[in-house]
Coordinates of C-alpha atoms and ligand atoms in Angstrom, one line a residue:
Chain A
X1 CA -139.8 -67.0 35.0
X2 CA -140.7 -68.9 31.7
X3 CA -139.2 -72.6 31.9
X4 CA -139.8 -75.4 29.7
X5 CA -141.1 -78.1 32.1
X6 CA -138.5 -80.8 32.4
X7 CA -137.6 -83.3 29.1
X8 CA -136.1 -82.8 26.0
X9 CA -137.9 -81.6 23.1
X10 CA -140.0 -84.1 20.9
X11 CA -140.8 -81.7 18.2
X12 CA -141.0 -78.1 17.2
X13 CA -143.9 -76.5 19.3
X14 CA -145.0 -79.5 22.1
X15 CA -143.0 -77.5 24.8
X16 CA -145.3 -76.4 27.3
X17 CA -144.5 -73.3 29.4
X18 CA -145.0 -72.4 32.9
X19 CA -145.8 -68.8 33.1
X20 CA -146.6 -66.8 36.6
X21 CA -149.1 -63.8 36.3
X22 CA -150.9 -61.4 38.7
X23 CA -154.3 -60.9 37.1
X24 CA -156.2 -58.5 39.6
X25 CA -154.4 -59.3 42.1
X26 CA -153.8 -62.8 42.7
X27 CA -151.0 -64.3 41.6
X28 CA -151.6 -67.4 39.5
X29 CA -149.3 -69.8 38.1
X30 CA -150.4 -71.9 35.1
X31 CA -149.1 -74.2 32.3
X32 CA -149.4 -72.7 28.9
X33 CA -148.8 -73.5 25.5
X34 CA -146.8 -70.9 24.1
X35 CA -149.4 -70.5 21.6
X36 CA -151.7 -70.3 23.7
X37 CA -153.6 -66.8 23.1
X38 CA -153.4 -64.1 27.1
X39 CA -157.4 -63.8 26.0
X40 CA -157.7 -67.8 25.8
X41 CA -155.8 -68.0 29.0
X42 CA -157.6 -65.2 31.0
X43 CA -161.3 -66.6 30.0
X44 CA -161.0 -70.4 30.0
X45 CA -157.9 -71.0 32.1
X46 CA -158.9 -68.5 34.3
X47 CA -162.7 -68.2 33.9
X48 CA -162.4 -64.6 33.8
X49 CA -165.1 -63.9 31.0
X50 CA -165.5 -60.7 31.1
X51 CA -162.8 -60.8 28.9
X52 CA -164.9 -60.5 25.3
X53 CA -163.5 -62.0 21.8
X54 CA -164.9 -59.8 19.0
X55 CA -163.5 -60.2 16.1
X56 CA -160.2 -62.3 17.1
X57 CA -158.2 -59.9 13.9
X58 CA -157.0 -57.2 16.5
X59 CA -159.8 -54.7 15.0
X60 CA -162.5 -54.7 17.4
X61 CA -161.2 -54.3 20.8
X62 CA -163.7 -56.4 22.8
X63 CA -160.2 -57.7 24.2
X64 CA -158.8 -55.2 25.9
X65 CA -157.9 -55.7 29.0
X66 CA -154.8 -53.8 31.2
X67 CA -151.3 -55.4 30.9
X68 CA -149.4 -53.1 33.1
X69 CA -151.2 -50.5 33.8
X70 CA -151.7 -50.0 29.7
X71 CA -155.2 -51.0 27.3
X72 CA -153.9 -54.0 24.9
X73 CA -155.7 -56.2 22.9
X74 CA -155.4 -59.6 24.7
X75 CA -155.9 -61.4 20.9
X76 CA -152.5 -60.2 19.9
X77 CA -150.7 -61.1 22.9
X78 CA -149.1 -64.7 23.9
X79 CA -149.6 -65.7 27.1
X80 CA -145.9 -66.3 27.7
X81 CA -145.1 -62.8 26.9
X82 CA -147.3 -61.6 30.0
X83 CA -145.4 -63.7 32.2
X84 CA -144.0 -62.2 35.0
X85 CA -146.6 -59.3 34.4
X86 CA -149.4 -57.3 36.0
X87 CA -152.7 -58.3 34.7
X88 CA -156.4 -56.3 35.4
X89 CA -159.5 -57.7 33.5
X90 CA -162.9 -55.8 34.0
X91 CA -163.5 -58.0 36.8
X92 CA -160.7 -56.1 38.8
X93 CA -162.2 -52.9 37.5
X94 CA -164.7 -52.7 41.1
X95 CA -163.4 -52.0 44.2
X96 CA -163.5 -54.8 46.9
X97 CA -167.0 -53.9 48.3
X98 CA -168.4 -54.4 45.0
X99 CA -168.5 -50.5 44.9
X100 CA -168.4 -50.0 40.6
X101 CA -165.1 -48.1 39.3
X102 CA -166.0 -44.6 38.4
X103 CA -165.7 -45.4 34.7
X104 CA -168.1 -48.3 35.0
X105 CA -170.8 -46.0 36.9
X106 CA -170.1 -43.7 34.2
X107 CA -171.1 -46.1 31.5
X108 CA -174.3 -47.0 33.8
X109 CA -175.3 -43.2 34.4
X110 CA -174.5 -42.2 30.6
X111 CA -176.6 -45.2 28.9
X112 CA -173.2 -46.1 27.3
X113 CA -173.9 -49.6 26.4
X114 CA -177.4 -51.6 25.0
X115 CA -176.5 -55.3 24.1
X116 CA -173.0 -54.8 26.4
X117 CA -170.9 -56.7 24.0
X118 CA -168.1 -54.0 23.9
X119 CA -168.5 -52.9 27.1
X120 CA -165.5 -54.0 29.1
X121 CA -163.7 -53.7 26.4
X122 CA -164.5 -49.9 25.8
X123 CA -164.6 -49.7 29.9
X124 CA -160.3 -51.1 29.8
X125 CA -159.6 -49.0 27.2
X126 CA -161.6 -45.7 28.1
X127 CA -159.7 -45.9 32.0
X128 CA -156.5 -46.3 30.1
X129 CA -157.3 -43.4 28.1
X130 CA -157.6 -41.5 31.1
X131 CA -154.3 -42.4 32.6
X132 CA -152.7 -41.1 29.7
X133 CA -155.0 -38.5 29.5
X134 CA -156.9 -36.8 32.4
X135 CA -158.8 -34.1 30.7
X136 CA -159.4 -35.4 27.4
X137 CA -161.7 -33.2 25.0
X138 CA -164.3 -35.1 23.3
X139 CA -162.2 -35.4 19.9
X140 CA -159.1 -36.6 22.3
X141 CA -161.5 -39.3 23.3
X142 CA -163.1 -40.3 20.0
X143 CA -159.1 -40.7 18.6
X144 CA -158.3 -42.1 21.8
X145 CA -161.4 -45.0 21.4
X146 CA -160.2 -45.8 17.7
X147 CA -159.3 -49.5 18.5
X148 CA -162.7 -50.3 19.8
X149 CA -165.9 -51.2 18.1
X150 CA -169.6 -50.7 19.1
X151 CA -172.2 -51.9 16.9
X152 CA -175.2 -50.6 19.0
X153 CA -174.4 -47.4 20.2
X154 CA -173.5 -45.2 17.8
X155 CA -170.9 -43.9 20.3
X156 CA -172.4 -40.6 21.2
X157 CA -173.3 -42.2 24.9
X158 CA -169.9 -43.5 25.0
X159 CA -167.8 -40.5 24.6
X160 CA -170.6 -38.8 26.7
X161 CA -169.6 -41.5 29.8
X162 CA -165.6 -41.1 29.3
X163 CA -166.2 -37.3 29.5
X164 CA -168.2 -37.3 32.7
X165 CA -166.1 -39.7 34.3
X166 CA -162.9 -37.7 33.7
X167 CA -164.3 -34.8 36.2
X168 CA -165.7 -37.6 38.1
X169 CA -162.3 -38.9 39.0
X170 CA -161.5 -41.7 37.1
X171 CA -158.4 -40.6 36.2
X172 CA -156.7 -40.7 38.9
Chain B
X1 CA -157.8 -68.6 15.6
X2 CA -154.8 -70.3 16.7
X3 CA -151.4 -70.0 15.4
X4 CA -149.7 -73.3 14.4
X5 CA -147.7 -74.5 17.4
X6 CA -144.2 -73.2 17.9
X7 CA -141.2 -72.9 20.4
X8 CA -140.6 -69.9 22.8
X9 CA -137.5 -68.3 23.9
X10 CA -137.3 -65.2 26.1
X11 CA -133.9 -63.7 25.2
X12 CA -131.9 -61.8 27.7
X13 CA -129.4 -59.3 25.7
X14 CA -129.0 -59.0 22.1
X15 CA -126.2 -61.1 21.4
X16 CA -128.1 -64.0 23.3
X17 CA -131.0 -63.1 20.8
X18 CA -128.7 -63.2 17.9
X19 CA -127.0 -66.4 18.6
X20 CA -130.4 -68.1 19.5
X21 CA -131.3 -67.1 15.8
X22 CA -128.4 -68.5 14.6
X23 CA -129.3 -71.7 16.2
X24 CA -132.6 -72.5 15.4
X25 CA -132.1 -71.5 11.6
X26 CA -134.5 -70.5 8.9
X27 CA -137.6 -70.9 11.2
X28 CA -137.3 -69.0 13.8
X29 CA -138.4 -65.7 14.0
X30 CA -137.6 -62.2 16.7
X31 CA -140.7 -61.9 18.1
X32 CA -140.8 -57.7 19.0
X33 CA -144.7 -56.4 19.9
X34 CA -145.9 -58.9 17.9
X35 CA -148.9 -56.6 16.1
X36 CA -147.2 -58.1 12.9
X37 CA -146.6 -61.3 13.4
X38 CA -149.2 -62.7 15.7
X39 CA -151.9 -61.8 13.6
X40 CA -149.9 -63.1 10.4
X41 CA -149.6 -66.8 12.6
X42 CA -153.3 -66.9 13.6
X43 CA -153.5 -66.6 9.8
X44 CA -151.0 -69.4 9.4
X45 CA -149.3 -67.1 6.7
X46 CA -146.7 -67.2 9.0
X47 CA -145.8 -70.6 10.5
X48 CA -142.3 -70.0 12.3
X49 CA -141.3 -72.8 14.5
X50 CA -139.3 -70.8 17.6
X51 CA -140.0 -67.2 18.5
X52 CA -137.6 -65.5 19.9
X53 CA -138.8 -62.5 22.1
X54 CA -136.9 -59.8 22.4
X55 CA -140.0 -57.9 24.0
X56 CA -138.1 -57.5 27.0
X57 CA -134.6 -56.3 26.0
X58 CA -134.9 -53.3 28.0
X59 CA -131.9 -51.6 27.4
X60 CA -132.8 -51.6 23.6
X61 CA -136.1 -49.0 24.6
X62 CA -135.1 -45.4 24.2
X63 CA -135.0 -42.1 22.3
X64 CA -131.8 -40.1 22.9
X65 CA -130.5 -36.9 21.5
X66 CA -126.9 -37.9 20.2
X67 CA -125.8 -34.4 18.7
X68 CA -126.9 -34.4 15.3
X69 CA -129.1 -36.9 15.0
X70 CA -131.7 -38.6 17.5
X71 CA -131.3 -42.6 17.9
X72 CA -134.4 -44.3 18.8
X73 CA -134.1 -47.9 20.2
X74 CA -135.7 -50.7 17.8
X75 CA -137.5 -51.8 20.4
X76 CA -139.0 -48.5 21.5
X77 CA -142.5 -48.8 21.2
X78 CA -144.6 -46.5 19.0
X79 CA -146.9 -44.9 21.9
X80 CA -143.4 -43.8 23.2
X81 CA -142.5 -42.7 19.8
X82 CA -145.5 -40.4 19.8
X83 CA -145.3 -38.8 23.3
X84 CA -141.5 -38.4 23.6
X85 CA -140.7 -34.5 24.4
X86 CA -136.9 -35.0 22.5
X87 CA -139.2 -35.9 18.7
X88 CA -141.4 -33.3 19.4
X89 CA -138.4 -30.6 19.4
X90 CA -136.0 -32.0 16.8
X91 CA -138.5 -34.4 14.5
X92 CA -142.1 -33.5 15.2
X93 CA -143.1 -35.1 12.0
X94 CA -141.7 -38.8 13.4
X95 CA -143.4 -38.4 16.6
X96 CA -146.5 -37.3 14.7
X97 CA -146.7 -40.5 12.3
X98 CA -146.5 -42.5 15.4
X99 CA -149.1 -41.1 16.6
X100 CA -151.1 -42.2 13.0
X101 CA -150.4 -45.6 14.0
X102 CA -153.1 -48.3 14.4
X103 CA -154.9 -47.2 18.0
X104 CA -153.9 -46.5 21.6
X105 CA -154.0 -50.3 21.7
X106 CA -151.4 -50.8 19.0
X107 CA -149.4 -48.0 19.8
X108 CA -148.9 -49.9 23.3
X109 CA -147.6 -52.8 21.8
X110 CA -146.0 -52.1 18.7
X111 CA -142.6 -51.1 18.1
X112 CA -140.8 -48.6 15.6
X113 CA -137.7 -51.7 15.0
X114 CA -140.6 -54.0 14.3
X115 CA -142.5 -52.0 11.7
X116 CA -139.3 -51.2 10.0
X117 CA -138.1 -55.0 10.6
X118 CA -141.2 -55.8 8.8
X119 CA -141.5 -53.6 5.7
X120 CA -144.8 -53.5 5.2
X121 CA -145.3 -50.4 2.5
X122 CA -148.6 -49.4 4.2
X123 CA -147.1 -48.9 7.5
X124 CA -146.9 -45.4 8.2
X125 CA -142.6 -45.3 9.8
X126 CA -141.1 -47.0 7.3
X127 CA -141.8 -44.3 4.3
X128 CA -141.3 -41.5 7.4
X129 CA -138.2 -42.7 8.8
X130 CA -137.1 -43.1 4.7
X131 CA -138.4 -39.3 3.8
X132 CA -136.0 -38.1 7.1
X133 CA -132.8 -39.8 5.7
X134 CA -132.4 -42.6 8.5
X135 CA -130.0 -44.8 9.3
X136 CA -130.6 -48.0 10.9
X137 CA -127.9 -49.7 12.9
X138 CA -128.0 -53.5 12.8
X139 CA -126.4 -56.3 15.0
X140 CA -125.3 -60.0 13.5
X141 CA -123.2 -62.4 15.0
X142 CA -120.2 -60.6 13.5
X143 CA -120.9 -57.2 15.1
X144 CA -122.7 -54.5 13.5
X145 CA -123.3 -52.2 10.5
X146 CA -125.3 -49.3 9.4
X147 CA -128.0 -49.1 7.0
X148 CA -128.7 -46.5 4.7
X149 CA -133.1 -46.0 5.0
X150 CA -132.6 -45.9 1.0
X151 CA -130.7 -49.1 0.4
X152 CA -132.9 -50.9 3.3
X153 CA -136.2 -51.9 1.7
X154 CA -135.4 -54.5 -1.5
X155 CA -138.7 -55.7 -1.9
X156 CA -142.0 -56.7 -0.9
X157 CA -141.8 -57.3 2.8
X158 CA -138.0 -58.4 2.0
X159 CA -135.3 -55.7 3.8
X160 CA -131.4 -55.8 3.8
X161 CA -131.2 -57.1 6.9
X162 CA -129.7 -61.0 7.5
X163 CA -131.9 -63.8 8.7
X164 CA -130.0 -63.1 11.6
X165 CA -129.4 -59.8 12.2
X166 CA -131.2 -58.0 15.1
X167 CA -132.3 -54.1 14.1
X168 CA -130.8 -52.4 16.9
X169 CA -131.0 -48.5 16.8
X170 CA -132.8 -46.2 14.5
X171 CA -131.2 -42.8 13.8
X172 CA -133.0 -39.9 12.2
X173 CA -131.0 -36.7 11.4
X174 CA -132.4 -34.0 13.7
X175 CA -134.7 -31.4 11.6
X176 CA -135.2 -28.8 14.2
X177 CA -137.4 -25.8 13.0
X178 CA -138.1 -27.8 9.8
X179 CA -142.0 -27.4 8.3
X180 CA -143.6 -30.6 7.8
X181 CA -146.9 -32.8 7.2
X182 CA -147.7 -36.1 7.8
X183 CA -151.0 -36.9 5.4
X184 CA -152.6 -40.4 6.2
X185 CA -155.4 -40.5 4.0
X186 CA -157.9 -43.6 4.4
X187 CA -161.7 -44.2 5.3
X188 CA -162.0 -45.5 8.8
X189 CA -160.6 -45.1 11.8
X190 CA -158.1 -46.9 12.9
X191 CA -157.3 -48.2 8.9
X192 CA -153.8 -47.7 7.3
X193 CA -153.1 -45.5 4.9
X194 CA -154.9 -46.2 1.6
X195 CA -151.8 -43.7 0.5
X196 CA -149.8 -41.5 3.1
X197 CA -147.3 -39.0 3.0
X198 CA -144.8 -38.0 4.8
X199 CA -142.6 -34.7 4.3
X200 CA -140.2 -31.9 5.9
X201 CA -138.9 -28.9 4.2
X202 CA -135.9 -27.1 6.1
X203 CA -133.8 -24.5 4.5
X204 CA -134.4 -25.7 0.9
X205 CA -133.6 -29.3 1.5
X206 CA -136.9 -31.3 1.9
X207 CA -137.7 -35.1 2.1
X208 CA -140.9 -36.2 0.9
X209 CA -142.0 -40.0 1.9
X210 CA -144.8 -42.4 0.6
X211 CA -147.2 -45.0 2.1
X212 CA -148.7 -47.9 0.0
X213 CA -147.5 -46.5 -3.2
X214 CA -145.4 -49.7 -4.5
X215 CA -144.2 -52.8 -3.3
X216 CA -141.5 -50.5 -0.8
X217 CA -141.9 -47.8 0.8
X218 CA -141.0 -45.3 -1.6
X219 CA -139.0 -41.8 -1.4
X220 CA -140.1 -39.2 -3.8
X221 CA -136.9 -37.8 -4.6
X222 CA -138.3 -36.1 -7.7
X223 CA -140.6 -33.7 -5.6
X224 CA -137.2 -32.7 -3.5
X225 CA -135.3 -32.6 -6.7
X226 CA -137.8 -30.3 -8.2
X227 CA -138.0 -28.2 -5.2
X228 CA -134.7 -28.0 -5.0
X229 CA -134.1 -26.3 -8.2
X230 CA -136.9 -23.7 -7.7
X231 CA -140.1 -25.4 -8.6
X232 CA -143.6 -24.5 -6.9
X233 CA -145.2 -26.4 -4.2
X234 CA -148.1 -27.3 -7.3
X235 CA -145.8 -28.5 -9.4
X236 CA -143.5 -30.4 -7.3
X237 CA -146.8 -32.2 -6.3
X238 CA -147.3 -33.3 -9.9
X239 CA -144.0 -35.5 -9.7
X240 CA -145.4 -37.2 -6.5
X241 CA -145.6 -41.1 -8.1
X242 CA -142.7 -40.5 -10.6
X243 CA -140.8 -43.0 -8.2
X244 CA -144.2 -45.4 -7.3
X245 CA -145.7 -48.2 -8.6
X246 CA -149.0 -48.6 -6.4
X247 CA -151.0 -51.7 -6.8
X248 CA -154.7 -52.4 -6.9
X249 CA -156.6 -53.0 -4.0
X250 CA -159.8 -53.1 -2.4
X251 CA -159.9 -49.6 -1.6
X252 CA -158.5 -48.0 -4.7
X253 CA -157.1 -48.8 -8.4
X254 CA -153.3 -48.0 -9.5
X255 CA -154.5 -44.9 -11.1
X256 CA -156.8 -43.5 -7.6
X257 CA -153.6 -44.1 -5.8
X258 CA -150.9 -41.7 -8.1
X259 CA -154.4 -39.0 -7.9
X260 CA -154.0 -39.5 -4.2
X261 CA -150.7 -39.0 -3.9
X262 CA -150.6 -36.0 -6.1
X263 CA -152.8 -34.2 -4.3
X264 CA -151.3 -35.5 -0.7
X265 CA -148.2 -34.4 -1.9
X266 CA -149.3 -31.3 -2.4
X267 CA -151.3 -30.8 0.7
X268 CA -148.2 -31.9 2.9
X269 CA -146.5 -29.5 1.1
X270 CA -148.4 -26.6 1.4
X271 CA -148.5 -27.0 4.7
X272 CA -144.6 -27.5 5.2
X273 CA -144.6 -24.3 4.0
X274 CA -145.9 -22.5 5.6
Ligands
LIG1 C1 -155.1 -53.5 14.4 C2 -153.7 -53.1 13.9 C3 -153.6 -51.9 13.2 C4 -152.4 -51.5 12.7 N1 -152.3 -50.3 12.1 C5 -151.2 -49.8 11.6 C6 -151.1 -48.6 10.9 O1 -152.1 -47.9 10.8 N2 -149.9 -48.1 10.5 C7 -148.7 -48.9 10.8 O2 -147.7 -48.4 10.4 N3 -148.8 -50.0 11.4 C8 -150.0 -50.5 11.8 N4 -150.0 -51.7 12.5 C9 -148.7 -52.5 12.7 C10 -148.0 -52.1 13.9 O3 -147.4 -50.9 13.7 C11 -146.9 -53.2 14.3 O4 -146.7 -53.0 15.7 C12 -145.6 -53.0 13.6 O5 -145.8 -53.1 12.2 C13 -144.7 -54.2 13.9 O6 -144.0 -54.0 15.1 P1 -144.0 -55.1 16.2 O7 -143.0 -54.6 17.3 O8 -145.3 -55.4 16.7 O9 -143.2 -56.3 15.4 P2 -143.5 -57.9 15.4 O10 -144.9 -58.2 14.9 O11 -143.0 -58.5 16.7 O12 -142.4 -58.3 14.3 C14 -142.7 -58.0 12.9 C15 -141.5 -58.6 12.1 O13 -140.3 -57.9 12.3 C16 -139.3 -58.8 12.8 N5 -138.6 -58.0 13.9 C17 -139.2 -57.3 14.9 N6 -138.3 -56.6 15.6 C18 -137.1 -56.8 15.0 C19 -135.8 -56.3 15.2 N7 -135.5 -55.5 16.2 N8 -134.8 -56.8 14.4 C20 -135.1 -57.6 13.4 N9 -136.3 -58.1 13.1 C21 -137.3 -57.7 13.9 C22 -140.1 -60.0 13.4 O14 -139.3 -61.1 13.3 C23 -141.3 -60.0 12.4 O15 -140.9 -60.7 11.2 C24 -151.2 -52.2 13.0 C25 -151.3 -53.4 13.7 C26 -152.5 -53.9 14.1 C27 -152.6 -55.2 14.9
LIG2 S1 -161.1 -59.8 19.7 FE1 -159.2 -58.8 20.0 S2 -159.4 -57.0 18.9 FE2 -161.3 -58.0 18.4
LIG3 S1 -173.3 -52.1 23.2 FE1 -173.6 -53.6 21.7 S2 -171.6 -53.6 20.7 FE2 -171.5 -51.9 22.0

C-alpha cells in the first residue's frame, strides 16, 4: 500500500510515496511524488510511450489508457491513486506473440489513423467502449469516442474500425 | 503541467477522512475522482497542501431503493449513475444527465458527491439533482445532517457544507412514471452546457432545473408555479430565467443565455408532456 518512506515531514508536499502497480502485467514498484501525474509515471518512469500527452487539459484523450479494465485519461489521474491497481497501456494491447489485438488490426485494416498521434489513445478507449458495449451502432460509437480527439482523420475511418472490430471479436 | 506539490493521504472510512480534515486545516482538500480538482491544481488555481482521497471508500459507492426515495452514495461514480437499472425505473431523468456528463472517460472517474461537492453551475447534476427536490446527507466530526438541494448552493462554487464535512449520501425522491427532459444545449462534443435544463412533470407537480444560468445552479420555481396554477407549456417557458442571472462568456452574452433557456425550457417541457 501507499507509505510515506521513513522521516518526518520537512514541509507540505516533499513526502515521497511508494506506490505498487501492475501495468500489463508486471508488477512494478516505484517511488513517486504524489504529484506526480499516472501519464508522467507510465512514460518516463516506466518508458511506456505509447502512452500520448495531447493536450495535458483532460480534452483530447491521447492519454487514455485502462485503469481496471475502464478507458481514463492518465492526465487527470495521480499516480498514487493507481496504487494497488491494474494498469494496461497500448503496449499490453498485443498478445504475447506479437499477434496485434483485434481492435488494433481493425485500425490497420480500416485506415483509421494517418499521423498516429491519437491512435492508442482512440485504440484504449474504443476496446473499452466495447466492453461496455458489444454491439455498438455507429452513433453509440461516435457518443462513445466523445473524449478523444483526431486532428487528421476526420473520424469516418475511425468509427468504420470500432464497428468492424465489434463483429470481429474485440469485445469479448 | 504540474500541480504545486502537496501531501497525500489515502483514507480508510469516513470518519478517518473527516478527522484527517480536521487535522490538516484550511489546506487540505477530499480528493473524490479528481476531474475537478486535478485539472484546477495543474492550473495552480487550486494549490491545497494535503489531499485527502476518499476514492476508495467503498462502502460510500451505491444506488439503493430506500422506499420513497433512491439514495445514491457520494462517491458513486457518474458512469454508474448512468447505467444503474434502479434510476432508470424511478428517476430516468438523473440517470440520463449522467449520461450528458463530460465523456466515457470522465464518467469513469467522476463522481455524483464530487460534482455536487464542487458547485460548479455548469455541471449538469447539480441543477438535476436541485429540479428533483434532493436531499443530501452530510458527515462532520459531530455526526451528520441533512441538506435541503435548495438551501445547498450559497454561492459561486461556495455550498453549505463545512470545511470539514464529508457529503455522504444523495437522496432524490423517487418520480416513477413522471415525463421528463434533460436539454444540454452547447456546440461540441464533449462541452458543458452553454445552458441546460433539467425537468420532470408527474401528476401536476413538476421541477424544472437550470445549467449555467447564474452564479448557482438555479431552480425555476416560476415555471412549476405557473404550471401549477394551469398555465401552458409556452407560457411557463416564458418565465424560464425569472430566477437566473446568467453571465457572459465566451460562448454566449447574458441576454443569448435567458433566449436559450426560454426556449430549452420549453422544449424540455414539451417533451415532459407528452
Ligand atoms: C474533460 C472534462 C469534462 C467534463 N464535463 C463535464 C460536463 O459536461 N458536465 C458536468 O457536470 N461535469 C463535467 N466535468 C466534471 C466532472 O463531472 C467531475 O467529475 C465532477 O464535477 C467532480 O467530481 P469528482 O469526483 O471528480 O470530484 P473531485 O474533483 O475529486 O472534487 C471536486 C471538489 O469537491 C470536493 N469533494 C469531492 N467529493 C466530496 C465529498 N464527498 N464531500 C465533500 N467534498 C467533496 C473536493 O474536495 C473538491 O473540492 C468534466 C470534467 C472533465 C475533466
Ligand atoms: S493529454 Fe490527457 S486528455 Fe489530452
Ligand atoms: S491520426 Fe493524426 S491525430 Fe488522429
Amino acid at each position: 500500500m501507499c507509505q510515506p518512506l521513513g522521516g518526518t515531514t520537512i514541509r507540505r508536499g516533499s513526502l515521497i510515496m511508494q506506490i505498487t502497480v501492475i501495468v500489463n502485467g508486471a508488477v512494478h514498484t516505484s517511488e513517486v511524488e504524489p504529484r506526480t501525474l499516472l501519464v508522467h509515471y507510465v512514460r518516463e518512469t516506466l518508458g511506456l510511450t505509447g502512452t500520448n500527452i495531447g493536450c495535458d487539459t483532460s480534452s483530447c484523450g491521447a492519454c487514455s489508457l485502462h485503469l481496471n479494465g475502464e478507458a481514463v485519461k492518465s492526465c487527470t489521474i495521480l499516480a498514487v491513486q493507481a496504487d494497488g491497481q491494474d494498469i494496461t497501456t497500448i503496449e499490453g494491447m498485443a498478445a504475447a506473440d506479437g499477434t496485434m489485438h483485434p481492435m488494433q488490426q481493425a485500425f490497420m485494416e480500416n485506415h483509421a489513423l494517418q499521423c498516429g498521434y491519437c491512435t492508442p489513445g482512440m485504440v484504449m478507449a474504443a476496446s473499452s467502449l466495447l466492453k461496455e458495449n458489444p454491439d455498438p451502432t455507429e452513433r453509440e460509437v461516435r457518443l462513445g469516442l466523445e473524449g478523444n480527439l483526431c486532428r487528421c482523420t476526420g473520424y469516418h475511418n475511425i468509427v468504420q474500425a470500432v464497428l468492424a472490430a465489434a463483429t470481429n471479436g474485440a469485445n469479448r | 503541467m504540474i500541480p504545486a506539490a502537496f501531501d497525500y493521504v489515502r483514507a480508510e472510512s469516513a470518519e478517518q477522512a473527516i478527522s484527517l480534515i480536521g487535522q490538516y486545516g484550511d489546506d487540505a482538500k477530499f480528493l473524490a475522482g479528481g476531474h475537478s480538482l486535478l485539472p484546477l491544481m495543474k492550473l495552480r488555481l487550486a494549490q491545497p497542501t494535503v489531499l485527502v482521497d476518499i476514492g476508495r471508500l467503498a462502502d460510500l459507492s451505491y444506488i439503493r431503493d430506500a422506499g420513497d426515495h433512491i439514495a445514491i452514495g457520494a462517491l458513486t461514480r457518474h458512469m454508474d449513475v448512468e447505467t444503474s437499472s434502479v434510476l432508470a425505473e424511478h428517476v430516468p431523468l438523473l440517470a440520463n444527465a449522467a449520461s450528458n456528463v463530460g465523456d466515457p472517460q470522465v464518467r469513469h472517474r467522476g463522481t455524483i458527491g464530487g460534482s455536487i461537492a464542487h458547485s460548479d453551475p455548469a455541471s449538469d447534476l447539480p441543477a438535476t439533482t436541485l429540479a428533483l427536490g434532493a436531499t443530501y446527507v452530510a458527515q462532520g466530526p459531530n455526526g451528520t445532517r441533512e441538506i435541503a438541494a435548495k438551501d445547498f448552493f450559497l454561492g459561486f462554487l461556495t455550498t453549505a457544507l463545512a470545511a470539514d464535512e464529508l457529503l455522504t449520501e444523495i437522496r432524490v425522491p423517487k418520480i416513477t412514471g413522471a415525463g421528463w427532459s434533460f436539454q444540454k444545449f452547447n456546440r461540441r462534443a464533449q462541452d458543458w452546457a452553454i445552458v441546460g435544463v433539467a425537468a420532470w412533470r408527474l401528476n401536476g407537480a413538476s421541477g424544472v432545473g437550470l445549467v449555467n444560468m447564474g452564479s448557482t445552479p438555479i431552480l425555476a420555481a416560476s415555471v412549476s408555479a405557473a404550471l401549477a396554477s394551469g398555465a401552458g407549456v409556452a407560457e411557463a417557458a416564458e418565465l424560464a430565467a425569472a430566477e437566473s442571472e446568467p453571465q457572459s462568456d465566451l460562448n454566449a452574452s447574458p441576454e443569448y443565455r435567458v433566449h436559450l433557456a426560454k426556449v430549452l425550457v420549453r422544449r424540455a417541457l414539451e417533451e415532459a408532456s407528452k
